[in-house]
Amino acid sequence: MNSFTEENYLKSIYKLVSGKEAVTTNAIAEKMNTKAASVTDMLKKLSDKKLIKYEKYYGVKLTAKGEKVALNIIRKHRLWEMFLVEKLEFGWDEVHDVAEQLEHIDSEKLVAQIDKFLNYPKVDPHGDPIPDSNGKLHIQKSQLLSTFRKNDNCLMTGVVDHSPAFLQYLAKASLTLGCEIKIKEINDFDRSQQISVNKATPVFISNEVAKNILVTAK
Amino acid sequence: MNSFTEENYLKSIYKLVSGKEAVTTNAIAEKMNTKAASVTDMLKKLSDKKLIKYEKYYGVKLTAKGEKVALNIIRKHRLWEMFLVEKLEFGWDEVHDVAEQLEHIDSEKLVAQIDKFLNYPKVDPHGDPIPDSNGKLHIQKSQLLSTFRKNDNCLMTGVVDHSPAFLQYLAKASLTLGCEIKIKEINDFDRSQQISVNKATPVFISNEVAKNILVTAK
DNA sequence: AAATAAATTTAGGTTAGTCTAAAAAATAAT
DNA sequence: ATTATTTTTTAGACTAACCTAAATTTATTT
């Protein structure tokens, strides 16, 4: 078994590596709010356990074994988030910290039953895909709202920024998962948009916001 | 905040102290599968935090503060057990180990919502009372089935032994919480009983079993 | 290509929780 | 009331995860 700490390192490495060839010690240290020296210690340990491939002074990536562990933690995290929102009346801005704790609960049956109880959801409350029990991840291809043009119609599929502040802002503007967005106007100067959400009267959003909303064409 | 370990010590002390004036170091060590020396160390720490009253070479009891923490852990443990049985199709013999983990999740809202989701249950799947959010415990008075007599009618309210083996045995005999038990016969020699469960054809149970079933007269 | 800067690792320490073995206190037995 | 036994505590060490400061390696300038 791996400790909570080990699990958290693997999860961070998984998230940081995405796309890239390897992750640096400093990047991990920053993500985990810890010091580079501590990271080096842990990397040695994870390497001994064959969970990562670690080359001194170069960087780190997950082994197949390590990736499996990471994806299982992410699976649990996202299932728990879904449970909190769907069954316990949590807002999508309130679930992260609790899910950070729940993701480490060790019980195959518990995860399987939560999954069943939620009717096998494919995405979490933020639109992030939930890995299946084999660690397979079905990524829905979506784009930033900021890349769309005037008069385009689209459906909201996710968010980039997951901060409570941003999520609360979106919720207040009815910008929730699955909502229909029509771009009414784009301001050439600052790329701010005037959009209609679910056919309601248009509202303004900054380009900063548009760059943090994921959508798919409709 | 208290660590998982501290919480577990407080819970153990709470359970061991029940009735008695104080708990011994050895009793705690045995309950927690650890060594007396480790217990002494922890007792000092808990005492510094004013969670227990500790007198060297004599014993330990909880302060009001410590008891509150212990009861909150027990509350969470029992609510989670109830959740697992009521919502996730767990058997009453399968919930303990998972609840041991879940009881340490730190989120007031989570506990409140689980409580609400379960419709504010008063007892857990084994008939043990669930402390309310103020740490009040409403104990239902019940007696051992072994103390009842021939032709007595009663309702099952709980169990003494919580081991999976015993719980599985009971479930197989339809001896579940709330079932109706009528004592048809008692063997003078070994105090074994012939009982009818929910008016079905009578079955035999040993005195050992009868001493581990809690009931209330009907 | 040498010098400087940045990133990374090593060395040595800290804390929480555990342990074994020895010392001290309390209890039981003669 | 001594002696023996048991219980408990102290002393000293260990591991996991962290830290700071120093050393080393890699990257960047000049």
CSV table of C-alpha atoms in Angstrom, one decimal, chain B residues 32-198:
chain,number,residue,atom,x,y,z
B,32,MET,CA,-5.0,-0.4,19.8
B,33,ASN,CA,-2.6,-3.2,19.0
B,34,THR,CA,0.3,-1.2,20.2
B,35,LYS,CA,2.8,-1.3,23.1
B,36,ALA,CA,2.4,0.3,26.5
B,37,ALA,CA,5.4,2.6,25.9
B,38,SER,CA,3.8,4.0,22.9
B,39,VAL,CA,0.6,4.6,24.8
B,40,THR,CA,2.4,6.4,27.6
B,41,ASP,CA,3.9,8.8,25.0
B,42,MET,CA,0.5,9.5,23.5
B,43,LEU,CA,-1.1,10.0,26.9
B,44,LYS,CA,1.3,12.7,27.6
B,45,LYS,CA,0.5,14.4,24.4
B,46,LEU,CA,-3.2,14.2,24.8
B,47,SER,CA,-2.9,15.4,28.4
B,48,ASP,CA,-0.9,18.4,27.2
B,49,LYS,CA,-3.7,19.1,24.8
B,50,LYS,CA,-6.2,18.9,27.7
B,51,LEU,CA,-8.1,16.1,26.0
B,52,ILE,CA,-7.6,13.6,28.8
B,53,LYS,CA,-7.0,13.6,32.5
B,54,TYR,CA,-3.9,11.5,33.1
B,55,GLU,CA,-2.4,10.4,36.4
B,56,LYS,CA,0.8,8.5,36.2
B,57,TYR,CA,0.7,4.9,37.2
B,58,TYR,CA,-3.0,5.3,37.9
B,59,GLY,CA,-5.0,5.7,34.7
B,60,VAL,CA,-6.7,8.0,32.3
B,61,LYS,CA,-10.1,9.5,31.6
B,62,LEU,CA,-11.4,11.9,29.1
B,63,THR,CA,-12.0,15.6,29.8
B,64,ALA,CA,-15.2,17.2,28.6
B,65,LYS,CA,-13.2,18.4,25.6
B,66,GLY,CA,-11.8,14.9,24.9
B,67,GLU,CA,-15.2,13.3,25.2
B,68,LYS,CA,-16.7,15.7,22.7
B,69,VAL,CA,-14.0,14.8,20.2
B,70,ALA,CA,-14.5,11.1,20.8
B,71,LEU,CA,-18.3,11.3,20.4
B,72,ASN,CA,-17.9,13.2,17.2
B,73,ILE,CA,-15.7,10.4,15.8
B,74,ILE,CA,-18.2,7.8,16.9
B,75,ARG,CA,-21.0,9.9,15.4
B,76,LYS,CA,-19.2,10.0,12.1
B,77,HIS,CA,-18.4,6.3,12.2
B,78,ARG,CA,-21.9,5.2,12.8
B,79,LEU,CA,-23.4,7.6,10.3
B,80,TRP,CA,-21.0,6.3,7.7
B,81,GLU,CA,-21.9,2.7,8.6
B,82,MET,CA,-25.6,3.6,8.1
B,83,PHE,CA,-24.9,5.2,4.8
B,84,LEU,CA,-23.0,2.1,3.6
B,85,VAL,CA,-25.8,-0.2,4.5
B,86,GLU,CA,-28.7,1.9,3.6
B,87,LYS,CA,-27.4,3.4,0.3
B,88,LEU,CA,-24.6,1.3,-0.9
B,89,GLU,CA,-25.8,-2.2,-0.4
B,90,PHE,CA,-23.1,-3.1,2.2
B,91,GLY,CA,-23.9,-5.9,4.6
B,92,TRP,CA,-23.7,-5.1,8.4
B,93,ASP,CA,-20.7,-7.3,8.6
B,94,GLU,CA,-18.8,-5.4,5.9
B,95,VAL,CA,-19.0,-1.8,7.1
B,96,HIS,CA,-16.6,-1.6,10.0
B,97,ASP,CA,-13.2,-1.3,8.3
B,98,VAL,CA,-14.4,1.3,5.8
B,99,ALA,CA,-16.1,3.4,8.5
B,100,GLU,CA,-12.8,3.3,10.4
B,101,GLN,CA,-11.3,5.3,7.6
B,102,LEU,CA,-14.3,7.5,6.8
B,103,GLU,CA,-14.8,8.6,10.4
B,104,HIS,CA,-11.7,10.8,10.1
B,105,ILE,CA,-12.9,12.8,7.2
B,106,ASP,CA,-13.0,16.4,8.4
B,107,SER,CA,-16.0,18.3,7.1
B,108,GLU,CA,-18.9,19.6,9.1
B,109,LYS,CA,-21.0,20.0,6.1
B,110,LEU,CA,-20.4,16.5,4.9
B,111,VAL,CA,-21.5,15.0,8.2
B,112,ALA,CA,-24.6,17.2,8.4
B,113,GLN,CA,-25.5,16.3,4.8
B,114,ILE,CA,-25.0,12.6,5.3
B,115,ASP,CA,-27.2,12.8,8.4
B,116,LYS,CA,-29.9,14.6,6.5
B,117,PHE,CA,-29.6,12.2,3.5
B,118,LEU,CA,-30.2,9.3,5.8
B,119,ASN,CA,-33.1,11.1,7.4
B,120,TYR,CA,-31.4,11.6,10.8
B,121,PRO,CA,-31.0,8.0,11.9
B,122,LYS,CA,-31.0,7.3,15.7
B,123,VAL,CA,-29.0,4.0,15.6
B,124,ASP,CA,-26.4,2.5,13.3
B,125,PRO,CA,-26.8,-0.9,11.4
B,126,HIS,CA,-25.8,-2.8,14.6
B,127,GLY,CA,-28.3,-0.9,16.8
B,128,ASP,CA,-25.7,1.3,18.4
B,129,PRO,CA,-26.9,4.8,19.1
B,130,ILE,CA,-25.6,7.7,16.9
B,131,PRO,CA,-24.6,10.7,19.0
B,132,ASP,CA,-26.3,13.9,17.8
B,133,SER,CA,-24.4,16.9,16.6
B,134,ASN,CA,-24.0,18.1,20.1
B,135,GLY,CA,-22.5,14.9,21.3
B,136,LYS,CA,-25.6,13.7,23.1
B,137,LEU,CA,-26.1,10.0,23.1
B,138,HIS,CA,-29.6,8.6,23.5
B,139,ILE,CA,-29.2,5.1,24.8
B,140,GLN,CA,-32.0,2.7,24.3
B,141,LYS,CA,-32.3,0.4,27.3
B,142,SER,CA,-32.2,-3.2,26.2
B,143,GLN,CA,-31.2,-6.5,27.7
B,144,LEU,CA,-29.5,-9.7,26.7
B,145,LEU,CA,-31.7,-12.3,25.0
B,146,SER,CA,-30.1,-14.8,27.4
B,147,THR,CA,-31.9,-13.1,30.4
B,148,PHE,CA,-35.4,-13.7,28.9
B,149,ARG,CA,-37.6,-16.7,29.7
B,150,LYS,CA,-39.7,-19.3,28.0
B,151,ASN,CA,-42.6,-17.8,26.0
B,152,ASP,CA,-41.2,-14.3,26.2
B,153,ASN,CA,-41.6,-12.2,23.1
B,154,CYS,CA,-39.1,-9.5,22.2
B,155,LEU,CA,-37.6,-7.4,19.5
B,156,MET,CA,-34.0,-7.4,18.5
B,157,THR,CA,-32.4,-4.1,19.2
B,158,GLY,CA,-28.7,-4.7,18.8
B,159,VAL,CA,-25.6,-7.0,19.2
B,160,VAL,CA,-22.8,-7.2,21.7
B,161,ASP,CA,-20.3,-9.0,19.5
B,162,HIS,CA,-19.6,-7.0,16.4
B,163,SER,CA,-17.4,-9.5,14.6
B,164,PRO,CA,-18.1,-10.2,10.9
B,165,ALA,CA,-18.4,-13.9,11.7
B,166,PHE,CA,-21.1,-13.4,14.3
B,167,LEU,CA,-23.0,-10.9,12.2
B,168,GLN,CA,-22.9,-13.2,9.2
B,169,TYR,CA,-24.2,-16.0,11.4
B,170,LEU,CA,-27.1,-13.9,12.6
B,171,ALA,CA,-28.0,-12.6,9.1
B,172,LYS,CA,-28.2,-16.2,7.9
B,173,ALA,CA,-30.6,-17.0,10.7
B,174,SER,CA,-32.8,-13.9,9.8
B,175,LEU,CA,-31.7,-12.4,13.1
B,176,THR,CA,-31.5,-8.8,12.0
B,177,LEU,CA,-32.3,-5.6,13.7
B,178,GLY,CA,-35.9,-5.2,14.6
B,179,CYS,CA,-36.8,-8.9,14.1
B,180,GLU,CA,-39.4,-10.4,16.4
B,181,ILE,CA,-38.1,-13.2,18.7
B,182,LYS,CA,-40.2,-15.6,20.6
B,183,ILE,CA,-38.6,-18.0,23.0
B,184,LYS,CA,-40.1,-21.4,22.5
B,185,GLU,CA,-37.9,-23.5,24.7
B,186,ILE,CA,-34.9,-23.2,27.0
B,187,ASN,CA,-32.6,-26.1,27.7
B,188,ASP,CA,-31.9,-26.1,31.5
B,189,PHE,CA,-28.6,-27.8,31.0
B,190,ASP,CA,-26.7,-25.5,28.7
B,191,ARG,CA,-29.2,-22.6,28.5
B,192,SER,CA,-29.5,-23.0,24.8
B,193,GLN,CA,-32.7,-21.7,23.3
B,194,GLN,CA,-35.2,-22.7,20.7
B,195,ILE,CA,-36.5,-19.5,19.2
B,196,SER,CA,-38.9,-18.4,16.5
B,197,VAL,CA,-37.8,-15.5,14.4
B,198,ASN,CA,-40.6,-13.4,12.8
